[in-house]
Structures are given as C-alpha cells and as structure tokens.
Tab-separated table of C-alpha atoms and ligand atoms in Angstrom:
chain	number	residue	atom	x	y	z
A	1	MET	CA	5.007	30.178	-18.043
A	2	THR	CA	4.298	28.940	-21.579
A	3	ASP	CA	8.050	28.214	-22.342
A	4	PHE	CA	8.575	26.617	-18.916
A	5	LEU	CA	6.004	24.219	-19.947
A	6	GLU	CA	7.638	23.866	-23.338
A	7	SER	CA	10.748	22.963	-21.735
A	8	PHE	CA	9.795	21.276	-19.344
A	9	THR	CA	10.962	16.950	-20.175
A	10	PRO	CA	10.872	14.727	-16.715
A	11	GLY	CA	12.923	12.838	-15.616
A	12	LEU	CA	15.962	12.588	-18.492
A	13	PRO	CA	20.130	14.007	-17.838
A	14	GLU	CA	19.899	16.517	-20.201
A	15	GLN	CA	22.056	15.937	-23.123
A	16	ALA	CA	18.708	13.263	-24.257
A	17	VAL	CA	16.647	16.419	-23.711
A	18	ALA	CA	17.402	17.925	-27.021
A	19	ALA	CA	17.148	13.930	-28.425
A	20	ALA	CA	13.844	12.725	-26.662
A	21	PRO	CA	10.823	13.783	-27.741
A	22	ALA	CA	8.320	15.999	-25.775
A	23	PRO	CA	6.129	14.661	-23.494
A	24	ALA	CA	2.402	15.277	-23.847
A	25	ARG	CA	0.887	17.306	-22.543
A	26	ARG	CA	-2.185	16.885	-21.197
A	27	VAL	CA	-4.508	19.576	-19.665
A	28	TRP	CA	-7.064	19.639	-16.732
A	29	ARG	CA	-9.970	21.289	-16.062
A	30	HIS	CA	-12.259	22.366	-13.556
A	31	ALA	CA	-11.913	19.984	-10.503
A	32	ARG	CA	-11.794	20.545	-7.197
A	33	VAL	CA	-8.479	20.001	-6.260
A	34	ALA	CA	-7.132	18.750	-2.891
A	35	THR	CA	-3.746	18.563	-3.131
A	36	LEU	CA	-2.885	17.410	-0.278
A	37	ALA	CA	0.353	19.217	-0.975
A	38	ASP	CA	1.443	21.221	2.524
A	39	THR	CA	1.389	19.052	6.431
A	40	THR	CA	-2.053	20.310	7.166
A	41	GLY	CA	-5.032	20.809	5.472
A	42	TRP	CA	-6.762	19.391	2.225
A	43	GLY	CA	-5.441	22.053	-0.265
A	44	LEU	CA	-7.790	23.530	-1.701
A	45	ILE	CA	-7.919	24.442	-5.292
A	46	GLU	CA	-11.815	25.224	-5.757
A	47	ARG	CA	-11.909	25.601	-9.719
A	48	GLY	CA	-8.673	24.370	-10.662
A	49	ALA	CA	-6.403	22.775	-13.727
A	50	ILE	CA	-3.629	20.975	-13.849
A	51	VAL	CA	-1.719	20.164	-16.829
A	52	THR	CA	0.381	17.043	-17.015
A	53	ALA	CA	3.888	16.392	-19.190
A	54	GLY	CA	4.070	12.296	-19.688
A	55	ALA	CA	3.963	11.161	-16.697
A	56	ARG	CA	4.835	14.525	-14.307
A	57	ILE	CA	2.357	17.016	-13.349
A	58	ALA	CA	4.118	20.984	-15.129
A	59	TRP	CA	1.730	22.910	-13.471
A	60	ILE	CA	-0.724	23.219	-11.014
A	61	GLY	CA	-3.385	26.459	-9.909
A	62	PRO	CA	-6.358	27.906	-10.532
A	63	GLU	CA	-7.703	27.830	-14.137
A	64	SER	CA	-8.024	31.300	-14.368
A	65	ASP	CA	-4.052	31.401	-13.697
A	66	LEU	CA	-3.594	28.764	-16.541
A	67	PRO	CA	-0.726	28.892	-18.703
A	68	ALA	CA	-1.671	29.404	-22.452
A	69	LEU	CA	-1.157	26.122	-23.917
A	70	GLY	CA	-1.026	26.546	-27.657
A	71	LYS	CA	0.007	23.362	-29.419
A	72	ALA	CA	1.492	21.981	-26.700
A	73	ALA	CA	-1.785	20.719	-24.952
A	74	VAL	CA	-2.862	17.221	-27.146
A	75	GLU	CA	-6.030	16.980	-25.237
A	76	GLU	CA	-7.709	18.259	-22.703
A	77	HIS	CA	-10.519	17.830	-20.462
A	78	ASP	CA	-13.107	19.720	-18.308
A	79	LEU	CA	-13.590	17.185	-15.650
A	80	GLY	CA	-16.752	19.209	-14.964
A	81	GLY	CA	-16.276	20.589	-10.517
A	82	ALA	CA	-15.672	16.496	-10.514
A	83	LEU	CA	-13.136	16.565	-6.745
A	84	LEU	CA	-9.841	15.563	-8.038
A	85	THR	CA	-7.198	13.568	-6.379
A	86	PRO	CA	-4.157	12.697	-5.364
A	87	GLY	CA	-4.326	8.601	-6.185
A	88	LEU	CA	-4.145	6.360	-3.288
A	89	VAL	CA	-1.932	4.362	-2.314
A	90	ASP	CA	-2.488	1.339	-1.133
A	91	ALA	CA	1.287	0.067	0.925
A	92	HIS	CA	0.523	-2.630	2.923
A	93	THR	CA	-1.540	-5.548	0.463
A	94	HIS	CA	-1.405	-9.530	-0.126
A	95	LEU	CA	-2.753	-9.655	-3.414
A	96	VAL	CA	-1.286	-12.619	-5.081
A	97	TYR	CA	-2.911	-15.915	-3.989
A	98	GLY	CA	-4.558	-18.915	-4.549
A	99	GLY	CA	-7.919	-19.698	-2.689
A	100	ASP	CA	-10.179	-18.743	-0.670
A	101	ARG	CA	-10.677	-19.344	3.355
A	102	ALA	CA	-14.467	-17.950	3.646
A	103	HIS	CA	-14.848	-21.920	4.791
A	104	GLU	CA	-12.965	-20.222	7.868
A	105	PHE	CA	-15.702	-17.765	7.753
A	106	GLU	CA	-17.346	-19.302	9.402
A	107	LEU	CA	-15.578	-21.383	11.714
A	108	ARG	CA	-14.297	-17.222	13.459
A	109	LEU	CA	-18.271	-16.403	13.537
A	110	GLN	CA	-18.733	-19.686	15.148
A	111	GLY	CA	-16.046	-19.422	18.351
A	112	ALA	CA	-13.600	-20.548	16.955
A	113	SER	CA	-10.299	-18.134	16.909
A	114	TYR	CA	-7.556	-16.931	14.118
A	115	GLU	CA	-5.303	-18.024	16.598
A	116	ASP	CA	-6.342	-21.589	16.787
A	117	ILE	CA	-7.316	-22.555	13.145
A	118	ALA	CA	-3.265	-21.319	11.967
A	119	ARG	CA	-2.151	-24.315	15.060
A	120	ALA	CA	-4.342	-27.089	13.710
A	121	GLY	CA	-2.639	-25.967	10.164
A	122	GLY	CA	-5.599	-23.741	8.319
A	123	GLY	CA	-5.093	-20.277	7.997
A	124	ILE	CA	-2.282	-19.194	6.350
A	125	ARG	CA	-0.814	-22.340	5.655
A	126	SER	CA	-4.698	-23.143	3.775
A	127	THR	CA	-3.801	-20.548	1.273
A	128	VAL	CA	0.343	-21.436	0.623
A	129	ALA	CA	-1.397	-25.081	-1.153
A	130	ALA	CA	-3.446	-23.301	-3.012
A	131	THR	CA	-1.254	-20.530	-3.567
A	132	ARG	CA	1.809	-24.050	-4.647
A	133	ALA	CA	-1.298	-25.823	-6.485
A	134	ALA	CA	-2.306	-22.115	-8.834
A	135	SER	CA	-0.094	-21.913	-11.886
A	136	GLU	CA	2.141	-18.564	-12.147
A	137	ASP	CA	-0.565	-17.876	-15.096
A	138	ALA	CA	-3.617	-18.455	-13.350
A	139	LEU	CA	-2.190	-16.295	-10.254
A	140	PHE	CA	-1.756	-13.381	-12.111
A	141	ALA	CA	-5.204	-13.915	-13.245
A	142	LEU	CA	-6.235	-12.993	-10.170
A	143	ALA	CA	-4.316	-11.281	-8.607
A	144	ALA	CA	-5.270	-8.510	-12.297
A	145	GLY	CA	-8.714	-9.162	-11.999
A	146	ARG	CA	-8.638	-7.954	-7.586
A	147	LEU	CA	-5.941	-4.630	-8.897
A	148	LYS	CA	-8.588	-3.879	-11.098
A	149	THR	CA	-11.558	-3.232	-8.756
A	150	LEU	CA	-8.200	-1.250	-6.048
A	151	ARG	CA	-7.912	0.718	-9.758
A	152	ASP	CA	-11.292	1.014	-9.666
A	153	GLY	CA	-11.877	2.881	-5.982
A	154	GLY	CA	-8.709	5.834	-6.764
A	155	VAL	CA	-5.429	3.339	-5.919
A	156	THR	CA	-2.791	4.498	-8.337
A	157	THR	CA	0.273	2.756	-6.494
A	158	VAL	CA	-0.094	-0.478	-4.304
A	159	GLU	CA	2.191	-2.380	-2.357
A	160	ILE	CA	2.115	-6.586	-3.385
A	161	LYS	CA	3.455	-8.962	-0.939
A	162	SER	CA	4.746	-12.144	-1.391
A	163	GLY	CA	4.709	-13.916	1.320
A	164	TYR	CA	2.262	-17.224	0.460
A	165	GLY	CA	4.236	-18.869	-1.172
A	166	LEU	CA	6.948	-20.285	1.267
A	167	SER	CA	9.975	-21.891	-0.906
A	168	PHE	CA	12.476	-20.451	-3.399
A	169	GLU	CA	10.700	-21.315	-6.202
A	170	ASP	CA	6.645	-20.610	-5.573
A	171	GLU	CA	8.177	-17.262	-3.345
A	172	ALA	CA	10.213	-16.616	-6.621
A	173	ARG	CA	6.872	-16.870	-8.473
A	174	CYS	CA	4.774	-14.778	-6.351
A	175	LEU	CA	6.182	-11.828	-7.392
A	176	ARG	CA	7.437	-12.686	-11.168
A	177	VAL	CA	3.722	-12.219	-10.655
A	178	ALA	CA	3.271	-8.805	-9.154
A	179	ARG	CA	6.652	-7.239	-11.275
A	180	ARG	CA	4.506	-7.733	-14.235
A	181	LEU	CA	1.877	-6.710	-12.419
A	182	GLY	CA	3.260	-3.300	-12.813
A	183	ARG	CA	3.885	-3.159	-16.009
A	184	THR	CA	-0.066	-3.383	-16.536
A	185	GLY	CA	-0.055	0.445	-16.086
A	186	VAL	CA	-0.255	0.554	-11.834
A	187	GLY	CA	2.298	1.869	-9.782
A	188	VAL	CA	3.654	-2.102	-7.973
A	189	ARG	CA	6.155	-2.156	-5.386
A	190	THR	CA	7.038	-5.670	-3.937
A	191	THR	CA	7.905	-7.028	-0.543
A	192	SER	CA	9.407	-9.848	0.186
A	193	LEU	CA	7.506	-11.285	3.242
A	194	ALA	CA	8.896	-15.222	3.028
A	195	ALA	CA	9.062	-14.954	6.802
A	196	HIS	CA	5.638	-14.691	7.510
A	197	ALA	CA	4.567	-18.981	8.566
A	198	LEU	CA	6.481	-21.503	9.046
A	199	PRO	CA	6.605	-24.077	5.524
A	200	PRO	CA	4.781	-27.506	5.952
A	201	GLU	CA	8.251	-28.520	5.216
A	202	PHE	CA	10.292	-27.475	7.657
A	203	GLU	CA	8.352	-28.396	10.242
A	204	GLY	CA	9.540	-27.566	13.667
A	205	ARG	CA	12.861	-26.327	11.395
A	206	ALA	CA	12.087	-22.439	12.527
A	207	ASP	CA	15.835	-21.220	12.688
A	208	ASP	CA	16.550	-22.872	9.433
A	209	TYR	CA	13.331	-21.917	7.469
A	210	ILE	CA	15.343	-18.353	8.694
A	211	ALA	CA	18.229	-19.522	7.904
A	212	ALA	CA	16.911	-20.461	4.046
A	213	VAL	CA	15.038	-17.350	3.643
A	214	CYS	CA	18.555	-15.413	3.686
A	215	ASP	CA	19.808	-17.526	1.466
A	216	TRP	CA	17.304	-16.882	-0.885
A	217	LEU	CA	16.928	-13.308	-0.636
A	218	PRO	CA	20.304	-12.860	-2.576
A	219	MET	CA	18.866	-14.708	-4.958
A	220	TRP	CA	15.617	-12.547	-5.428
A	221	HIS	CA	17.164	-9.711	-4.952
A	222	ALA	CA	19.494	-10.360	-8.325
A	223	GLN	CA	16.771	-11.322	-9.991
A	224	GLY	CA	15.588	-7.856	-9.437
A	225	LEU	CA	12.047	-8.851	-7.890
A	226	VAL	CA	12.594	-7.807	-4.274
A	227	ASP	CA	12.164	-3.946	-3.442
A	228	ALA	CA	11.514	-4.313	0.331
A	229	VAL	CA	11.529	-6.623	3.486
A	230	ASP	CA	8.943	-7.995	5.271
A	231	ALA	CA	8.534	-9.692	8.385
A	232	PHE	CA	5.601	-11.550	10.670
A	233	CYS	CA	6.626	-11.318	14.082
A	234	GLU	CA	3.778	-12.562	16.523
A	235	ARG	CA	3.915	-16.166	18.522
A	236	ILE	CA	2.778	-17.925	16.137
A	237	ALA	CA	5.277	-16.605	12.821
A	238	PHE	CA	8.227	-15.355	13.866
A	239	SER	CA	10.266	-15.141	17.201
A	240	THR	CA	12.226	-10.934	17.175
A	241	ALA	CA	15.379	-12.879	17.459
A	242	GLN	CA	14.681	-14.761	13.963
A	243	VAL	CA	13.401	-11.256	12.303
A	244	GLU	CA	16.724	-9.415	13.050
A	245	ARG	CA	18.320	-12.133	11.158
A	246	VAL	CA	16.189	-11.701	8.223
A	247	PHE	CA	16.802	-7.568	8.506
A	248	ALA	CA	20.411	-7.517	8.685
A	249	THR	CA	20.422	-9.722	6.072
A	250	ALA	CA	18.229	-7.072	3.882
A	251	GLN	CA	20.307	-4.129	5.288
A	252	SER	CA	23.343	-6.183	3.646
A	253	LEU	CA	21.741	-6.236	0.246
A	254	GLY	CA	20.686	-2.244	0.903
A	255	LEU	CA	16.727	-3.138	1.610
A	256	PRO	CA	14.317	-1.559	3.585
A	257	VAL	CA	12.230	-3.124	5.890
A	258	LYS	CA	9.446	-2.955	7.056
A	259	LEU	CA	7.398	-5.111	9.832
A	260	HIS	CA	4.309	-6.746	10.470
A	261	ALA	CA	3.950	-5.850	14.387
A	262	GLU	CA	2.030	-5.839	17.771
A	263	GLN	CA	-1.337	-7.487	15.657
A	264	LEU	CA	-1.880	-9.384	18.379
A	265	SER	CA	0.264	-8.963	21.010
A	266	ASP	CA	3.010	-7.070	22.340
A	267	SER	CA	6.735	-9.114	20.850
A	268	GLY	CA	8.541	-6.085	20.885
A	269	GLY	CA	8.741	-6.104	16.553
A	270	ALA	CA	8.208	-2.559	16.658
A	271	GLU	CA	11.394	-1.436	18.687
A	272	LEU	CA	13.818	-3.757	16.056
A	273	ALA	CA	12.400	-2.818	12.865
A	274	ALA	CA	13.178	1.262	14.421
A	275	ARG	CA	16.885	-0.003	14.984
A	276	PHE	CA	16.135	-1.238	11.517
A	277	GLN	CA	15.233	2.527	10.163
A	278	ALA	CA	11.837	0.428	8.623
A	279	LEU	CA	9.800	2.074	6.396
A	280	SER	CA	6.929	1.407	8.369
A	281	CYS	CA	5.400	-1.052	11.370
A	282	ASP	CA	2.084	-2.195	9.963
A	283	HIS	CA	-1.133	-3.192	12.721
A	284	LEU	CA	-0.092	-2.331	15.717
A	285	GLU	CA	-2.884	-3.187	18.062
A	286	TYR	CA	-1.107	-3.378	20.201
A	287	LEU	CA	2.150	-1.674	19.939
A	288	GLY	CA	3.183	-0.504	23.165
A	289	ALA	CA	4.973	3.149	24.673
A	290	ALA	CA	8.474	2.523	23.571
A	291	GLY	CA	7.080	0.323	20.294
A	292	ILE	CA	5.531	4.133	19.474
A	293	ALA	CA	8.874	5.944	21.080
A	294	ALA	CA	11.060	4.445	19.160
A	295	MET	CA	8.856	4.436	15.692
A	296	ARG	CA	9.116	8.369	16.410
A	297	ALA	CA	13.401	8.567	16.815
A	298	ALA	CA	13.093	6.051	13.409
A	299	GLY	CA	11.193	8.182	11.281
A	300	THR	CA	8.892	5.104	10.339
A	301	VAL	CA	5.259	5.690	8.672
A	302	ALA	CA	2.404	3.283	11.851
A	303	MET	CA	0.141	1.684	9.194
A	304	LEU	CA	-2.981	1.048	10.197
A	305	LEU	CA	-4.936	-1.964	8.976
A	306	PRO	CA	-9.000	-1.049	10.284
A	307	GLY	CA	-10.201	-4.013	7.993
A	308	ALA	CA	-8.062	-6.954	9.281
A	309	TYR	CA	-9.246	-5.519	13.229
A	310	HIS	CA	-12.340	-5.623	11.764
A	311	PHE	CA	-12.079	-8.608	10.025
A	312	LEU	CA	-10.931	-10.291	12.689
A	313	ARG	CA	-13.694	-8.288	15.365
A	314	GLU	CA	-10.480	-7.574	17.047
A	315	THR	CA	-11.201	-4.689	20.396
A	316	GLN	CA	-7.598	-3.939	20.858
A	317	LEU	CA	-7.765	0.144	19.096
A	318	PRO	CA	-4.404	0.065	18.280
A	319	PRO	CA	-2.674	4.381	20.140
A	320	VAL	CA	-3.740	6.466	17.527
A	321	ALA	CA	-4.071	9.037	19.851
A	322	ALA	CA	-0.113	8.026	21.002
A	323	LEU	CA	1.665	7.830	17.872
A	324	ARG	CA	-0.202	11.395	16.799
A	325	GLU	CA	0.801	12.939	19.856
A	326	ALA	CA	4.518	11.462	19.712
A	327	GLY	CA	3.913	12.675	15.985
A	328	VAL	CA	4.651	9.102	13.695
A	329	ALA	CA	2.822	9.143	10.287
A	330	MET	CA	-0.424	7.755	10.195
A	331	ALA	CA	-0.946	5.314	7.438
A	332	VAL	CA	-3.189	3.101	5.527
A	333	SER	CA	-4.611	0.768	3.493
A	334	THR	CA	-5.984	-2.722	2.865
A	335	ASP	CA	-3.777	-5.319	4.294
A	336	HIS	CA	-6.119	-7.611	1.137
A	337	ASN	CA	-5.609	-11.179	2.327
A	338	PRO	CA	-7.841	-14.060	1.888
A	339	GLY	CA	-7.122	-14.898	5.461
A	340	THR	CA	-7.790	-11.217	7.725
A	341	SER	CA	-8.821	-8.515	5.082
A	342	PRO	CA	-10.417	-9.555	2.598
A	343	THR	CA	-11.650	-6.180	0.865
A	344	LEU	CA	-10.818	-4.245	-2.277
A	345	SER	CA	-11.835	-1.032	-1.177
A	346	LEU	CA	-9.225	1.371	-0.018
A	347	ALA	CA	-12.409	4.153	0.756
A	348	LEU	CA	-13.487	2.142	2.481
A	349	MET	CA	-10.745	1.306	5.161
A	350	ILE	CA	-10.005	5.231	5.420
A	351	HIS	CA	-14.165	4.830	6.556
A	352	LEU	CA	-13.560	2.710	8.626
A	353	ALA	CA	-10.053	4.213	10.076
A	354	CYS	CA	-12.423	7.250	11.716
A	355	VAL	CA	-15.568	5.692	12.921
A	356	ASP	CA	-13.307	2.528	14.342
A	357	PHE	CA	-9.919	3.765	14.562
A	358	ARG	CA	-10.997	7.636	15.665
A	359	LEU	CA	-9.104	9.468	12.388
A	360	THR	CA	-10.208	12.510	11.573
A	361	PRO	CA	-10.808	12.339	8.140
A	362	GLU	CA	-8.088	13.901	6.312
A	363	GLU	CA	-5.824	12.173	8.878
A	364	ALA	CA	-7.320	9.087	6.693
A	365	VAL	CA	-6.503	10.605	3.997
A	366	ARG	CA	-3.394	11.365	4.717
A	367	GLY	CA	-3.521	7.935	5.198
A	368	ALA	CA	-4.059	6.088	1.415
A	369	THR	CA	-2.153	8.684	-0.178
A	370	VAL	CA	1.238	11.371	1.721
A	371	ASN	CA	1.309	8.393	3.635
A	372	ALA	CA	1.583	5.196	2.401
A	373	ALA	CA	3.694	7.162	-0.508
A	374	ARG	CA	6.235	7.827	2.551
A	375	ALA	CA	5.310	4.510	3.612
A	376	LEU	CA	6.810	2.695	0.609
A	377	GLY	CA	9.592	5.273	0.632
A	378	LEU	CA	8.053	6.327	-2.532
A	379	ALA	CA	8.058	11.312	-2.152
A	380	ASP	CA	7.106	11.478	-6.193
A	381	ARG	CA	3.443	10.812	-5.377
A	382	GLY	CA	0.983	10.707	-2.586
A	383	ALA	CA	0.334	14.902	-3.029
A	384	LEU	CA	-0.255	16.479	-6.571
A	385	ALA	CA	2.420	19.594	-6.627
A	386	VAL	CA	4.788	19.924	-9.771
A	387	ASP	CA	7.375	16.876	-10.500
A	388	ARG	CA	4.829	14.849	-8.759
A	389	ARG	CA	3.289	11.711	-10.505
A	390	ALA	CA	0.587	12.350	-12.830
A	391	ASP	CA	-1.140	9.874	-10.642
A	392	PHE	CA	-4.905	11.228	-9.886
A	393	ALA	CA	-8.339	9.016	-8.836
A	394	VAL	CA	-11.377	11.496	-9.827
A	395	TRP	CA	-14.686	11.507	-7.246
A	396	ASP	CA	-18.106	12.264	-8.067
A	397	LEU	CA	-18.309	14.131	-4.793
A	398	GLU	CA	-17.424	17.990	-3.836
A	399	HIS	CA	-15.312	17.328	-0.520
A	400	PRO	CA	-12.696	15.708	0.010
A	401	ARG	CA	-14.011	14.583	3.675
A	402	GLU	CA	-16.609	13.244	1.731
A	403	LEU	CA	-14.329	10.001	0.765
A	404	ALA	CA	-14.792	9.091	4.837
A	405	TYR	CA	-18.043	9.743	5.219
A	406	TRP	CA	-20.231	7.245	2.629
A	407	PHE	CA	-18.596	3.916	3.318
A	408	GLY	CA	-19.602	0.317	1.296
A	409	HIS	CA	-20.855	2.180	-2.193
A	410	PRO	CA	-18.107	3.523	-5.341
A	411	ALA	CA	-18.020	7.087	-5.661
A	412	CYS	CA	-14.810	7.206	-8.005
A	413	ARG	CA	-15.352	8.071	-11.037
A	414	ALA	CA	-12.386	7.580	-12.938
A	415	THR	CA	-8.267	6.828	-11.606
A	416	ILE	CA	-5.959	8.536	-14.889
A	417	LEU	CA	-2.257	6.869	-14.473
A	418	GLY	CA	1.021	8.967	-15.181
A	419	ALA	CA	0.819	8.592	-19.027
A	420	THR	CA	-1.163	6.551	-19.910
B	501	DI6	N1	-1.067	-10.435	9.374
B	501	DI6	C1	-1.662	-10.244	8.334
B	501	DI6	O1	-2.967	-9.944	8.516
B	501	DI6	C2	-2.006	-11.393	6.585
B	501	DI6	N2	-0.903	-11.352	7.600
B	501	DI6	C3	0.186	-11.708	8.269
B	501	DI6	O2	1.120	-11.769	8.735
B	501	DI6	C4	-2.939	-13.247	7.261
B	501	DI6	C5	-2.749	-13.434	6.163
B	501	DI6	C6	-3.379	-14.183	6.396
B	501	DI6	O3	-4.203	-14.762	7.202
B	501	DI6	O4	-3.572	-15.351	5.104
B	502	FE	FE1	-0.426	-7.964	6.565
C-alpha cells in the first residue's frame, strides 16, 4: 500500500512522472466520512481517514486500515470526529452582477408579480443596467465576496452564468470575471446565458438579438470563456424556436447546453433541451409528463431551485415524485441571483428541498454533491473515492442528514480544496 501511495501521481502523462516532484501527501483522520460513493446510501465510514496526493484522493477507508505513510506524509490533520462530506457543488448561480433588487422585492410583497415588474422594464433589465455601469474590477470584488460566502458554507465547485451583460463586451466581461474567480481556489465552470433577456437596444427585435448571440458565441468560446451554454425559455424571455438556434450554435462548437425551463409556465423547453442532450433542465415547476420522459431518455439532470420557488412565493411544485419515479437524477442549487434567489447558502437550499419539495435528506444532499457535479458534466467530484478530487467540507455535525435538518445557521467548519 505504501508503494502505491509513493507512486501515486495523478493526472500526469507517464513520461512526466519521473521528472515531476511527488505531489504532497496529506492525511485527514478521525472523521465520520460520508462518501456518497455508491448509487444509494450515505456511504458512511465511522472513524474514517483520507490520504490526499496533490489535488486527488489517494486512499480512503477506516482509520484502522490506514497504510503506513512514513515520510510521504507532509501533514496530518485530526478532525476530532467531525463529519466530512464531499465539497458541495453549486451548479446553478448567476454570481456576477451589479446592484441589487431589494426595492422590487418590496413591490412584490405589495402585490406586483415578477412578470409585471419584468414587463415594466424592471427585473433582469435593471440588473443589466447596474452590471454594465460597474467596472470589471468592481464586478470581480462583488462576486469574490459572494463566492467566499458560498465557500464558507461548504461549496468547493460553483457554476457561474453570465446573463446580465447582454452585449458582446459586457457578457465577455462577466465571463472573464468568472474565469478570474476560478483562479482563487474554488472550482469554477462558466456558462454563457446571453439568451437571458432582451437588452433594451434590441427592443422589438428578439430574433435579431438571438442572431447576434449566435455570432458572439464562437468568439467568446475562442477566448476560452465558455464551458456551457444556457438560455431562458419562457414567455417573458425566449421561445423554443429562438433557444433552438442558440443550442444549434453551441452544438456546432461542441459546447454542452442546459436550460432555464418551465419556471413560470410549461413552454416545452425541457423537450427541446433533451433533444440537445442537455446536461440539466433547471427550475421545472411547470414540467409536464412529456418533458420528464424526454429528460429521462436523454439522461438530463433535473435541477431543482427551491430558493427561487420560495422567494417568488411560487405555489406550483416541481413534479418531484414523477421525476423520482422516472429515475431522473435530481440536483439542488442556490440559483443565486439578485431577482429571484438572493441567497448564498446551499445548505439552506438542501433544507428547503426537503421541506418544500419533499426530497429525502439523502436525495437533497446527493442533489448538492454528486448529482450537481453530474449536472456540470464533472465525474471527478461530488463523491469521495480514490482518484476523485480532494475537495471536502468539514461540518460540526454528527450525521449527514443534519445538513437538511438545521437551517439558517452555518455548521460548516472548513472547506478543503484539492492541493490548497
Ligand atoms: N430565472 C431566474 O430565476 C433567474 N433567471 C432566470 O432565467 C432570475 C434572474 C433575475 O430576475 O435577475
Ligand atoms: Fe437561474
């Protein structure tokens, strides 16, 4: 076993192994580990230990079986019996924007609807104006603060969408900010959501805007800014025909797609997205049987966003029982954005997914780890096993079901990110 650990050099081609310095070994011991490594169950290891080599897990198991590491171990950490889980994955956020929409929140509490406010020129468009007015450094500082809060709450990988720039340069700025955030430690996947809303300069010309987005996408992609492509398919946003053009462009670039679908009405978005083998369909409160069948056939993840459901005082529940019955994987994310989900606690979303959407605690925690990673097309994280990324969250809790039980106060003691 020691030999194996000595020679473990993840991710390097064979010729490089001899020349490269051995990655640093760290040992994490005396933890109650929830691996989530099997398809069901928490995968609990009562008194567990993990050995990491650089950014990867080299060994995981009961501490009593821990191999002798000798000088190979550079650091040992006694976690004092704390709970250790895979780092949480927040697979749907709109983290980069200027301003806030607290005033609209007050208007909605007085009876205005989200759609009324959007049609009157508020909503997404007001955030677009604030985002365009902010410098790239200011956007970075704002988003970095939000990312730190997510990380302090257990998140080690986050998806970040554009969608508040809505011009070639403003979208590129937001994506650059997201890429820059990815160099601060937390894993970042970027998504172009240029087809989020119609910018004012394209008023009455939605098809022209979609044509422009299809022209811009290859250029953002060539600049290395885009990992996936999203759109908002809704009567207040874009039609299935318009989204289809965006998806066809994404497909021609080899980029995976995902969709804000059936959030406010059943627009047939999920079926369209499934035809493009979408990674996920997101929101889904108004999802019908045909959409579920299409998602099942395509292996598309159902991304549930209880923060937006709560904040919009929605009453239509996503069809969780039918999704479960169909075997569609369910994920849970914050949907952090200033208009419909201004939260930075993924643990709180796990709680709401159970109380409001009736997920089991295990489903909700899987939703924020292994299934969220799947929704990003990432097979190297979300569960703890040899060769996976060494991204952990350490909790002042005894059992992982408590991630769903406590709400509104942080129990996360630390996040541990790969080699950092
Ligand atoms: N659905 C949402 O919940 C967010 N975007 C979307 O397409 C809301 C965006 C906003 O209101 O700013
Ligand atoms: Fe969203």
